[in-house]
């Protein structure tokens, strides 16, 4: 099973709403990532969790709040977003971020978020 | 200067053509290198990892030149289904596996 599952696939939310994006993998991967992708741009890293601890926050605004409840799950809590936050949010996982070996990442299908 | 740079294209080629994409990276601490493929409105999918000795997978050949900090992807006998955006990705494992994406190169294969 080389699958990363994200829910929901589509989300429309108002600027005052609170919502959460969910990501799950059962490959035993110990690194999990959130990326944001705007149209015709490459994915931009937001957060990295390594062994369930937040290891990288790429200066993401606090209206995005990540959470890693266990090694298989990754959430992204959204609150008071702006229309410019509309994008494809991608979750990814990779095997072990501390090994000096090839560690390709597997991506979920993404959540297409629209903020109105 | 971006850490990973690619020519965005688009590359428009006829079926059966051979096409090559290049990518340069600026951080010499980079440890692992990949080519990902992304179809319109889909997630990136790993096409192939890039090894120092070069590697081939069917019609696809990847090369790495650490001295020049340069990665390439060669596609032979292009198919219509090869039309996609190809992303060069670099992994700085010493920084907890941070993946850095190039901006992608768009390939359009025409009949």
Coordinates of C-alpha atoms in Angstrom, one line a residue:
Chain A
X1 CA 0.0 0.0 0.0
X2 CA 1.8 3.1 -1.2
X3 CA -1.1 5.4 -0.6
X4 CA -1.5 8.7 1.1
X5 CA -5.2 9.5 1.7
X6 CA -6.5 13.1 2.1
X7 CA -9.9 14.3 3.0
X8 CA -11.9 16.2 1.9
X9 CA -11.0 16.4 -1.8
X10 CA -12.7 19.7 -2.1
X11 CA -13.6 22.3 0.5
X12 CA -15.2 25.7 0.3
X13 CA -15.1 27.8 3.5
X14 CA -15.9 31.3 4.6
X15 CA -13.3 33.6 6.1
X16 CA -14.8 33.1 9.6
X17 CA -15.0 29.4 9.4
X18 CA -12.9 26.8 11.2
X19 CA -12.1 23.6 9.2
X20 CA -9.6 20.8 9.2
X21 CA -7.8 18.9 6.5
X22 CA -6.9 15.3 7.2
X23 CA -4.1 13.1 5.9
X24 CA -3.4 9.4 6.6
X25 CA -0.7 6.9 5.5
X26 CA -0.1 3.3 6.5
X27 CA 3.4 2.9 5.0
X28 CA 5.2 3.3 8.3
X29 CA 6.7 6.6 7.1
X30 CA 8.1 8.8 9.9
X31 CA 8.1 12.1 8.0
X32 CA 5.0 13.8 6.9
X33 CA 4.6 17.1 5.1
X34 CA 2.1 19.8 4.2
X35 CA 2.5 21.6 0.9
X36 CA 0.5 24.4 -0.7
X37 CA 0.3 24.6 -4.5
X38 CA -1.2 27.5 -6.4
X39 CA -2.1 27.2 -10.1
X40 CA 0.9 26.8 -12.5
X41 CA 3.4 26.9 -9.5
X42 CA 5.4 24.2 -7.8
X43 CA 4.4 22.9 -4.4
X44 CA 5.6 25.1 -1.6
X45 CA 6.6 23.5 1.7
X46 CA 4.6 24.6 4.7
X47 CA 5.4 22.1 7.5
X48 CA 7.4 19.0 8.1
X49 CA 6.8 16.5 10.9
X50 CA 9.6 14.1 11.8
X51 CA 8.8 11.3 14.2
X52 CA 5.6 13.1 15.1
X53 CA 7.4 16.3 16.1
X54 CA 7.2 19.5 14.1
X55 CA 10.6 20.0 12.6
X56 CA 10.1 22.6 10.0
X57 CA 7.7 25.5 9.9
X58 CA 8.3 27.6 6.8
X59 CA 7.1 30.8 8.4
X60 CA 3.5 29.9 7.8
X61 CA 0.8 32.3 9.2
X62 CA -0.7 31.1 12.4
X63 CA -4.1 30.8 10.8
X64 CA -2.7 27.4 9.6
X65 CA -2.1 25.1 12.5
X66 CA -0.7 21.6 11.9
X67 CA -1.2 18.6 14.2
X68 CA 0.3 15.1 14.2
X69 CA -1.8 12.9 16.5
X70 CA 0.2 9.8 15.7
X71 CA 2.6 8.4 13.2
X72 CA -0.1 7.7 10.6
X73 CA -2.2 10.9 10.8
X74 CA -1.5 14.5 10.0
X75 CA -4.1 17.3 10.3
X76 CA -4.1 20.9 9.2
X77 CA -6.4 23.2 11.1
X78 CA -7.7 26.2 9.3
X79 CA -9.1 29.4 10.9
X80 CA -9.8 32.9 9.6
X81 CA -8.3 32.2 6.2
X82 CA -8.1 34.8 3.4
X83 CA -9.2 34.4 -0.2
X84 CA -5.5 34.3 -1.3
X85 CA -5.2 31.1 0.8
X86 CA -7.3 29.3 -1.9
X87 CA -5.0 26.6 -3.3
X88 CA -4.4 22.8 -3.5
X89 CA -3.1 21.5 -0.2
X90 CA -1.0 18.4 -0.6
X91 CA 0.1 16.0 2.1
X92 CA 3.1 13.8 1.6
X93 CA 5.1 11.2 3.5
X94 CA 8.5 9.8 3.3
X95 CA 10.3 6.9 4.9
X96 CA 12.8 8.3 7.4
X97 CA 14.1 11.8 7.2
X98 CA 17.2 11.2 9.2
X99 CA 18.8 8.6 7.0
X100 CA 21.3 9.7 4.4
X101 CA 19.6 7.7 1.7
X102 CA 17.2 8.3 -1.0
X103 CA 13.8 9.2 0.6
X104 CA 11.3 9.9 -2.0
X105 CA 8.0 11.3 -0.9
X106 CA 4.5 10.0 -1.7
X107 CA 1.8 12.5 -2.2
X108 CA -1.9 12.4 -1.5
X109 CA -4.4 13.6 -4.1
X110 CA -4.7 16.9 -2.3
X111 CA -7.6 19.1 -1.0
X112 CA -8.7 21.8 -3.3
X113 CA -9.5 24.7 -1.0
X114 CA -11.6 27.7 -1.9
X115 CA -11.9 30.6 0.6
X116 CA -14.9 32.9 0.0
Chain B
X1 CA 18.6 32.8 -7.0
X2 CA 16.2 29.8 -6.6
X3 CA 17.6 26.7 -5.0
X4 CA 16.3 24.5 -7.8
X5 CA 16.0 26.0 -11.3
X6 CA 14.3 24.6 -14.4
X7 CA 13.3 25.9 -17.7
X8 CA 9.5 26.2 -17.5
X9 CA 9.0 25.6 -21.2
X10 CA 6.6 24.7 -22.6
X11 CA 8.3 22.1 -24.7
X12 CA 6.1 21.2 -27.7
X13 CA 7.3 18.0 -29.4
X14 CA 5.8 15.5 -31.9
X15 CA 5.2 11.9 -31.0
X16 CA 8.3 9.8 -31.2
X17 CA 10.7 12.7 -30.5
X18 CA 13.4 12.7 -27.9
X19 CA 13.3 15.5 -25.4
X20 CA 15.7 16.5 -22.6
X21 CA 15.0 18.6 -19.5
X22 CA 17.7 20.2 -17.4
X23 CA 17.7 21.3 -13.8
X24 CA 20.3 23.0 -11.6
X25 CA 20.5 23.2 -7.9
X26 CA 22.5 25.6 -5.8
X27 CA 23.0 23.8 -2.4
X28 CA 25.9 21.5 -2.5
X29 CA 24.6 19.8 0.7
X30 CA 21.8 18.3 -1.3
X31 CA 21.8 14.5 -1.0
X32 CA 19.0 13.0 -3.0
X33 CA 17.4 13.9 -6.4
X34 CA 14.2 13.0 -8.1
X35 CA 12.0 13.7 -11.1
X36 CA 8.3 13.9 -10.3
X37 CA 5.5 14.1 -12.9
X38 CA 2.4 16.2 -12.3
X39 CA -0.7 16.0 -14.5
X40 CA -3.1 18.9 -14.6
X41 CA -5.0 19.2 -11.3
X42 CA -3.4 16.1 -9.9
X43 CA -0.8 15.4 -7.3
X44 CA 2.9 15.0 -8.1
X45 CA 3.9 11.4 -8.6
X46 CA 7.5 10.0 -8.5
X47 CA 8.8 9.3 -11.9
X48 CA 12.3 8.2 -10.9
X49 CA 15.0 8.8 -8.5
X50 CA 18.3 10.1 -9.8
X51 CA 21.5 8.2 -8.9
X52 CA 25.1 9.4 -9.2
X53 CA 25.8 6.7 -11.8
X54 CA 22.8 7.6 -13.9
X55 CA 19.8 5.4 -14.3
X56 CA 17.3 4.3 -16.9
X57 CA 13.7 3.2 -16.7
X58 CA 12.3 2.2 -20.0
X59 CA 12.2 5.3 -22.2
X60 CA 13.4 7.6 -19.4
X61 CA 17.0 8.3 -18.5
X62 CA 18.2 10.4 -15.6
X63 CA 21.7 11.8 -15.0
X64 CA 23.3 13.6 -12.1
X65 CA 26.4 15.7 -12.2
X66 CA 27.4 16.6 -8.7
X67 CA 30.4 18.7 -9.7
X68 CA 28.2 20.9 -11.9
X69 CA 25.1 20.6 -9.6
X70 CA 23.1 19.6 -12.6
X71 CA 20.3 17.0 -13.2
X72 CA 18.8 15.9 -16.5
X73 CA 15.9 13.8 -17.7
X74 CA 15.8 12.3 -21.2
X75 CA 12.6 11.0 -22.7
X76 CA 12.9 8.9 -25.8
X77 CA 10.1 8.0 -28.2
X78 CA 7.7 10.5 -26.7
X79 CA 4.1 9.4 -26.3
X80 CA 1.0 11.6 -26.1
X81 CA 0.6 10.3 -22.5
X82 CA 3.9 11.9 -21.6
X83 CA 2.3 15.3 -21.7
X84 CA 2.6 16.7 -18.2
X85 CA 4.7 19.0 -16.0
X86 CA 8.0 17.5 -14.9
X87 CA 9.3 18.6 -11.5
X88 CA 12.9 18.4 -10.5
X89 CA 13.1 17.8 -6.7
X90 CA 16.0 17.9 -4.4
X91 CA 16.1 16.5 -0.9
X92 CA 18.4 18.0 1.7
X93 CA 18.4 15.1 4.0
X94 CA 20.7 16.9 6.5
X95 CA 17.8 19.3 7.1
X96 CA 15.2 16.6 8.1
X97 CA 14.4 15.6 4.6
X98 CA 13.2 19.0 3.2
X99 CA 12.1 18.5 -0.4
X100 CA 12.8 21.5 -2.6
X101 CA 10.8 21.7 -5.9
X102 CA 11.9 23.3 -9.1
X103 CA 9.2 25.3 -10.9
X104 CA 8.5 22.5 -13.3
X105 CA 8.9 22.0 -17.1
X106 CA 5.8 21.6 -19.1
X107 CA 5.8 19.0 -21.9
X108 CA 3.2 18.8 -24.6
X109 CA 3.5 15.9 -27.0
X110 CA 1.5 16.4 -30.2
X111 CA 0.3 13.8 -32.7

